[in-house]
PDB file of C-alpha atoms in Angstrom:
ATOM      1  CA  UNK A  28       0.000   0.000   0.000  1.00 72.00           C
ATOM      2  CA  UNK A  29       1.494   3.511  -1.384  1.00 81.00           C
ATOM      3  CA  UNK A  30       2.121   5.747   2.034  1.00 94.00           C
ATOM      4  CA  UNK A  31       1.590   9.404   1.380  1.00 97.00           C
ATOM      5  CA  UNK A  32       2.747  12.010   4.308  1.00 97.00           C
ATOM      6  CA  UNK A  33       0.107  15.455   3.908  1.00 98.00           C
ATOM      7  CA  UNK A  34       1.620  17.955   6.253  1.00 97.00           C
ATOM      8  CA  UNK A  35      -0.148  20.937   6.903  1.00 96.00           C
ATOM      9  CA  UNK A  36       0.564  24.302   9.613  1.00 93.00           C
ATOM     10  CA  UNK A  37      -0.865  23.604  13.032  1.00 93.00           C
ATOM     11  CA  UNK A  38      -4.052  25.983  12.281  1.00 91.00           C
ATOM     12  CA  UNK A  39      -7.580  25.671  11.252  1.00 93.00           C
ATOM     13  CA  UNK A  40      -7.506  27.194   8.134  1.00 90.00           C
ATOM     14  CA  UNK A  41      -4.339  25.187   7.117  1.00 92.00           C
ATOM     15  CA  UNK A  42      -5.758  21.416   8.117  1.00 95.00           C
ATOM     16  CA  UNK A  43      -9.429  21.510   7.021  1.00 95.00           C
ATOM     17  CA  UNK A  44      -8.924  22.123   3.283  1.00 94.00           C
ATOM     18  CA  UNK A  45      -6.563  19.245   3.836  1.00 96.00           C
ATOM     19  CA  UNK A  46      -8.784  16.750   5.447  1.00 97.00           C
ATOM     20  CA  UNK A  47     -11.091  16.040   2.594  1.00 96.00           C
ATOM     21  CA  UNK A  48      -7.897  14.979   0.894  1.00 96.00           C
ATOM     22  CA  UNK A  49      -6.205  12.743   3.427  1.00 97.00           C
ATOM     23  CA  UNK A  50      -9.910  11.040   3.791  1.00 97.00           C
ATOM     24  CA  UNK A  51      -9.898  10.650  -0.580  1.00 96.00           C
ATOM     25  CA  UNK A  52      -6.148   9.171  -0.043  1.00 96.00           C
ATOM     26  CA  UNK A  53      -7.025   6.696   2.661  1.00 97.00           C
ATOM     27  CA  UNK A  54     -10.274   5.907   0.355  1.00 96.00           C
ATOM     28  CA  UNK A  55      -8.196   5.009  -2.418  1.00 95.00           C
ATOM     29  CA  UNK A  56      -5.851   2.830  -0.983  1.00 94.00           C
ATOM     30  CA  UNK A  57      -3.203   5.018   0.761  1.00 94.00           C
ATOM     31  CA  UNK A  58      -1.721   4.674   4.103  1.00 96.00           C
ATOM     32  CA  UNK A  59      -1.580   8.297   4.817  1.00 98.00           C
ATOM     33  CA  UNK A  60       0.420   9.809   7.743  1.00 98.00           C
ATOM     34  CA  UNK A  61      -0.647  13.789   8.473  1.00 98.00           C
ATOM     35  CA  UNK A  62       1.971  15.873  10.144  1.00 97.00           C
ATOM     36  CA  UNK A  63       0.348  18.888  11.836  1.00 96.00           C
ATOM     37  CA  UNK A  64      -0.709  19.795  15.742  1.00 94.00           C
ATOM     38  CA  UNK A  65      -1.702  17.308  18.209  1.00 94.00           C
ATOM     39  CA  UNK A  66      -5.008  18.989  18.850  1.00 94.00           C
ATOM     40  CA  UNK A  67      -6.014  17.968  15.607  1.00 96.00           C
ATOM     41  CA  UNK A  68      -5.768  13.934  15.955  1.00 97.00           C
ATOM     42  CA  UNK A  69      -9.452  13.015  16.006  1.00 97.00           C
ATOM     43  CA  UNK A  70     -10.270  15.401  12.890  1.00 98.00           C
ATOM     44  CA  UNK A  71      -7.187  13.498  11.287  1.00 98.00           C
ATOM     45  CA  UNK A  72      -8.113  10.292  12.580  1.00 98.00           C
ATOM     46  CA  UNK A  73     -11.468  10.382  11.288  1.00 98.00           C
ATOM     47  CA  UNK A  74     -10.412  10.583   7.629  1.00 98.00           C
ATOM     48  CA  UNK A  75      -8.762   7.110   8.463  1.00 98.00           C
ATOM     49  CA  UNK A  76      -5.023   8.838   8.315  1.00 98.00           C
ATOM     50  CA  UNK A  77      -2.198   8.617  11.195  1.00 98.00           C
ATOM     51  CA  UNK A  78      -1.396  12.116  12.868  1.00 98.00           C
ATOM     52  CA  UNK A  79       2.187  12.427  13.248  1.00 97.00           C
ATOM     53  CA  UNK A  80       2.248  14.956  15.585  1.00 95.00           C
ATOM     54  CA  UNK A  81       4.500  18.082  14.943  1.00 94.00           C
ATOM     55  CA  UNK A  82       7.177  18.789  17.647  1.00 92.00           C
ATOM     56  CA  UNK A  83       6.992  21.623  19.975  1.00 87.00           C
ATOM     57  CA  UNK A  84       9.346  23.931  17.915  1.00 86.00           C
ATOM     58  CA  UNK A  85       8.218  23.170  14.461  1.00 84.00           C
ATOM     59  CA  UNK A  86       4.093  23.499  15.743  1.00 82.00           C
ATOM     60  CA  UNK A  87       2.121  26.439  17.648  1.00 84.00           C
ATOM     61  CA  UNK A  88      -1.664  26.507  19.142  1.00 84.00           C
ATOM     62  CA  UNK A  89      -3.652  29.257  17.200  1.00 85.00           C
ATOM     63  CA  UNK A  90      -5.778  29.856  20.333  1.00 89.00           C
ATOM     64  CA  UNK A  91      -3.359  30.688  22.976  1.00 86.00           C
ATOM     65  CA  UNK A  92      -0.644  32.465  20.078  1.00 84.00           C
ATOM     66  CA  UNK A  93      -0.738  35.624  22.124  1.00 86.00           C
ATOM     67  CA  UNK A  94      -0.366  33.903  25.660  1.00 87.00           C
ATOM     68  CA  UNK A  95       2.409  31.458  23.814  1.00 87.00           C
ATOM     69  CA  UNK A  96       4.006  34.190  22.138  1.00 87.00           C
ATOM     70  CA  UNK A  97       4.300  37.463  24.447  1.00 90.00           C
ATOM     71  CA  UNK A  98       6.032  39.656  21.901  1.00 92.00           C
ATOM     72  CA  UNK A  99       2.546  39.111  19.405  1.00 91.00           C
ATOM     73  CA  UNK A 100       0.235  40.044  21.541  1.00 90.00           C
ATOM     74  CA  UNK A 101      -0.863  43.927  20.719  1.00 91.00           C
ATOM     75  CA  UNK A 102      -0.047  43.740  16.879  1.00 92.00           C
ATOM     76  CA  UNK A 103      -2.256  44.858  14.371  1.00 91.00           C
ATOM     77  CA  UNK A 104      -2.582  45.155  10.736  1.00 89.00           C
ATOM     78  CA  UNK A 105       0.547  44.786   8.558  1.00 89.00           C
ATOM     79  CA  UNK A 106       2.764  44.560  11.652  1.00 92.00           C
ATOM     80  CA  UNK A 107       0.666  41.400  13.137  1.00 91.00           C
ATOM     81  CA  UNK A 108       0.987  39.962   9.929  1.00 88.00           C
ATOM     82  CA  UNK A 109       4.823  40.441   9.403  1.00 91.00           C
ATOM     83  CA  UNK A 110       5.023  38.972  13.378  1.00 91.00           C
ATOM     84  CA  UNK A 111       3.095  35.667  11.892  1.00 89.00           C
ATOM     85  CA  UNK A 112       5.163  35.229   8.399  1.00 89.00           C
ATOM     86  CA  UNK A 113       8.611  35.659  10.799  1.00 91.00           C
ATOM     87  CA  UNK A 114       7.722  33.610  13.322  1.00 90.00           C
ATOM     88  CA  UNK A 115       5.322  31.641  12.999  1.00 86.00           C
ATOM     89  CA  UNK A 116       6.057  30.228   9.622  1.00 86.00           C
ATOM     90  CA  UNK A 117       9.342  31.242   8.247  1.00 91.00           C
ATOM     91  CA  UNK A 118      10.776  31.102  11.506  1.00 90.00           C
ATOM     92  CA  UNK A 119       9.757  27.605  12.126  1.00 91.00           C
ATOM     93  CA  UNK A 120      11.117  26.329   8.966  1.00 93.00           C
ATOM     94  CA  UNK A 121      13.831  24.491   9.949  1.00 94.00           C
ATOM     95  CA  UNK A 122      12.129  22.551  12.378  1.00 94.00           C
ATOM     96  CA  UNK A 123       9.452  21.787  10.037  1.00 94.00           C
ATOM     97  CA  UNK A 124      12.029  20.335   7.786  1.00 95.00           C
ATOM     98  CA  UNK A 125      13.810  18.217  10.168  1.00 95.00           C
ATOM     99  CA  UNK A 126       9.634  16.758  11.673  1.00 96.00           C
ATOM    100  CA  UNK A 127       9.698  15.882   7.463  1.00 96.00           C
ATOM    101  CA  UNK A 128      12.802  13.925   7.509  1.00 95.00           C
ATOM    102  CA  UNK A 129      11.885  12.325  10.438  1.00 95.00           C
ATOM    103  CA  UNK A 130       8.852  10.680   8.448  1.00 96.00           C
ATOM    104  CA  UNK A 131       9.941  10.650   4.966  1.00 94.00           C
ATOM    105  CA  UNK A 132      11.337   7.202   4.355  1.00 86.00           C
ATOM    106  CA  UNK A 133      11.318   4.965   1.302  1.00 83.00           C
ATOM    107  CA  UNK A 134       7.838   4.051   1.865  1.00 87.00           C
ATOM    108  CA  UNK A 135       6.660   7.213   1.353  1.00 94.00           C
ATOM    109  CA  UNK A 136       5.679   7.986  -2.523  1.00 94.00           C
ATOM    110  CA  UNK A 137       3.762  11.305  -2.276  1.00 95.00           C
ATOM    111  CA  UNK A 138       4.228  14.597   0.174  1.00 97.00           C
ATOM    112  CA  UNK A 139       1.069  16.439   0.006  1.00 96.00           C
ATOM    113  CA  UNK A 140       1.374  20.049   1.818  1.00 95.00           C
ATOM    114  CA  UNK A 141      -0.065  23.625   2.076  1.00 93.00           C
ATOM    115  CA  UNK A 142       2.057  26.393   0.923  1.00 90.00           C
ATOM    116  CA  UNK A 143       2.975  27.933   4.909  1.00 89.00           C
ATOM    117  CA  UNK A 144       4.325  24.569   5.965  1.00 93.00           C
ATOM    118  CA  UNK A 145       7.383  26.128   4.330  1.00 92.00           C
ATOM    119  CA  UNK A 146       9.740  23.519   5.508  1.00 93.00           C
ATOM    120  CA  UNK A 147       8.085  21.131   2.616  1.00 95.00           C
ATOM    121  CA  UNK A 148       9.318  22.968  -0.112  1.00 93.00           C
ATOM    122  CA  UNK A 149      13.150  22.062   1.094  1.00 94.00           C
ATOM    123  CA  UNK A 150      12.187  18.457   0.306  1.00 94.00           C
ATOM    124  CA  UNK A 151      10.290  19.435  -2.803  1.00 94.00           C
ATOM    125  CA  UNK A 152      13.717  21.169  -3.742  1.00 93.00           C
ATOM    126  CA  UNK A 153      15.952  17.975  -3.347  1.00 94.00           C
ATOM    127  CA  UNK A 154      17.005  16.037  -6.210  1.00 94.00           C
ATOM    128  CA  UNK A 155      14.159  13.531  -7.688  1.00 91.00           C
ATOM    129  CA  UNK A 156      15.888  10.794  -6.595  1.00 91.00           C
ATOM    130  CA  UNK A 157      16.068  11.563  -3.080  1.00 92.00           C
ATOM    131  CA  UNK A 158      12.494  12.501  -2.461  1.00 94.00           C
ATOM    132  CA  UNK A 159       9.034  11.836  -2.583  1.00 94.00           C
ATOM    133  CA  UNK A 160       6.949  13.432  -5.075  1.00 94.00           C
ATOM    134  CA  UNK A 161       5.518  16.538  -4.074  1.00 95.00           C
ATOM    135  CA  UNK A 162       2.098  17.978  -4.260  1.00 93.00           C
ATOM    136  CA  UNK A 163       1.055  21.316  -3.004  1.00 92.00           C
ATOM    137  CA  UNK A 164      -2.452  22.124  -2.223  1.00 92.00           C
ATOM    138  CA  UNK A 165      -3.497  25.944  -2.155  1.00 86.00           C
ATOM    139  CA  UNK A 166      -5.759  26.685   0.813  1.00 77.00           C
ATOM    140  CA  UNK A 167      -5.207  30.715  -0.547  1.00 74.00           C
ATOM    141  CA  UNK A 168      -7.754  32.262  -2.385  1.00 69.00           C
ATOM    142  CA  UNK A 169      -6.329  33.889  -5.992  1.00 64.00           C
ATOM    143  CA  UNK A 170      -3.476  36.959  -5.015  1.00 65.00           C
ATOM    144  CA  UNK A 171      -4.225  37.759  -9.228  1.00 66.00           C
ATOM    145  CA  UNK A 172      -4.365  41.538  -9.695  1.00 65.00           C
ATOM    146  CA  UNK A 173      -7.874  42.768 -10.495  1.00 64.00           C
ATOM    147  CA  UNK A 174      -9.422  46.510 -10.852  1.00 61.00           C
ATOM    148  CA  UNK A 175     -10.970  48.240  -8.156  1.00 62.00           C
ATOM    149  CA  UNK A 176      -9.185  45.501  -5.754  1.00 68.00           C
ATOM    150  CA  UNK A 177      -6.540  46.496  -3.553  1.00 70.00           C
ATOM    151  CA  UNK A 178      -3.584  44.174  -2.933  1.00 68.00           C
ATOM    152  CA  UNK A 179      -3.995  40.784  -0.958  1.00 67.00           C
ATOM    153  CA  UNK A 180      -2.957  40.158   2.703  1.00 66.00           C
ATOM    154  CA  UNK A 181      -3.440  43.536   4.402  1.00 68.00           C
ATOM    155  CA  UNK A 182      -7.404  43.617   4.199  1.00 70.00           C
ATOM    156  CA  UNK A 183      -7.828  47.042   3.054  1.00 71.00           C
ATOM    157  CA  UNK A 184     -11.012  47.612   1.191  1.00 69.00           C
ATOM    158  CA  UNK A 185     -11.553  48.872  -2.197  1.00 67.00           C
ATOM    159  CA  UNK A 186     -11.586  52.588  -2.814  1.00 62.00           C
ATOM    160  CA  UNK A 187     -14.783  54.364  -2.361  1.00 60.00           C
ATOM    161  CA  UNK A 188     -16.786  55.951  -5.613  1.00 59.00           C
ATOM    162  CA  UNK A 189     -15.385  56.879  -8.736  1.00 55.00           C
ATOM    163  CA  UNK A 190     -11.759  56.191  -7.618  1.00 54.00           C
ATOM    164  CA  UNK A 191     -12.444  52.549  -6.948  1.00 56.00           C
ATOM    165  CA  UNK A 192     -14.331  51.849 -10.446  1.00 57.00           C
ATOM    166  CA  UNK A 193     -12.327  51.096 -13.270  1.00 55.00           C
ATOM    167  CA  UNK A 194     -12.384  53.730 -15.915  1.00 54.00           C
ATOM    168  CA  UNK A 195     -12.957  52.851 -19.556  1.00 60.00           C
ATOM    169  CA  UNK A 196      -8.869  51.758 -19.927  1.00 59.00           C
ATOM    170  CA  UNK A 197      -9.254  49.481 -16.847  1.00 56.00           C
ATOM    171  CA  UNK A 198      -7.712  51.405 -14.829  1.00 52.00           C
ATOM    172  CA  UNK A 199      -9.101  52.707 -11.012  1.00 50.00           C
ATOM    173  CA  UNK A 200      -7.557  54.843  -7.908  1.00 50.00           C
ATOM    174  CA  UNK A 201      -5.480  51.581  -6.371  1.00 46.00           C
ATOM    175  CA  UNK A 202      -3.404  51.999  -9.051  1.00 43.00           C
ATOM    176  CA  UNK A 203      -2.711  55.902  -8.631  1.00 42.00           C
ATOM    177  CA  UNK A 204      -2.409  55.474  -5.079  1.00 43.00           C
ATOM    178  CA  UNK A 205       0.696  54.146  -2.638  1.00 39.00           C
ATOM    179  CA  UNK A 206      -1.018  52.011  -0.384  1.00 41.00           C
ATOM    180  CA  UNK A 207       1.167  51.964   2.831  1.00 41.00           C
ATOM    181  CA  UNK A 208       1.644  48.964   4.090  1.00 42.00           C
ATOM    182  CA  UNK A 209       3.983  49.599   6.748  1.00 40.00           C
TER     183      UNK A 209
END
């Protein structure tokens, strides 16, 4: 039986979209092992997959961040979200690559991950031969430019009357504008 590790960021909105898949892979014939946060095992069991749970370093609770994480609590906006892409994903990196090794073996055929469990794309980097193929699985909705919308991530909102409508070229306000995301 093919094994295929799914590995997903300890966090709601990271294992969900994933759980529909691991259930489909354990359907089909797969012995499926999910790395992500303990507090997810009986979602993970349910689908029929293993939870491999992530260790302490490369895995965070989303409900107690701020309590966990001192130095987070009080951020807003653009700076919260610069806290979270430093530490909580790119920060964690390493250890997420070294939870990876410690499951990828030559059993495994298949690493299925969401883009923030950034440690997968080390392995998805390595040479053919020495890994697993790798399948990434956006949970993001499209980042695609698109008149009258403002950039993705720092959830402004469009601009107000005329200078948030396109004009006849296509063009609106955002574009005029700098927004300041700092």
């Amino acid at each position: 039986m093919p094994t295929t590790v799914v590995a997903a960021c300890p966090m709601h909105a990271h294992v969900a979209p994933l759980l529909p898949v691991a259930r489909g892979l354990v359907e089909a014939g797969h012995r499926v092992r999910f790395l992500t946060g303990e507090r997810f095992r009986s979602e993970v069991e349910a689908t029929g997959a293993e939870l491999v749970p992530l260790p302490p370093d490369a895995g965070f609770d989303e409900r107690t961040l701020d309590v966990d994480q001192p130095d987070r609590a009080g951020r807003t906006g653009i700076g919260l979200l610069r806290w979270d892409l430093t530490h909580m994903f790119i920060g964690r990196f390493d250890a997420q690559v070294a939870a990876l090794d410690a499951v990828l073996d030559g059993s495994v055929g298949a690493l299925v991950f969401e883009p923030l469990f950034l440690g997968a794309f080390a392995v998805a980097t390595r040479p053919r031969a020495s890994r697993p193929r790798t399948v990434a699985v956006s949970i993001f909705p499209s980042a695609a430019p698109h008149p009258g919308v403002p950039p993705f991530g720092p959830g402004l909102t469009p601009l107000p009357g005329l200078h948030g409508q396109p004009d006849r070229a296509g063009r609106t306000g955002i574009g005029l504008l700098r927004w300041d995301l700092t």
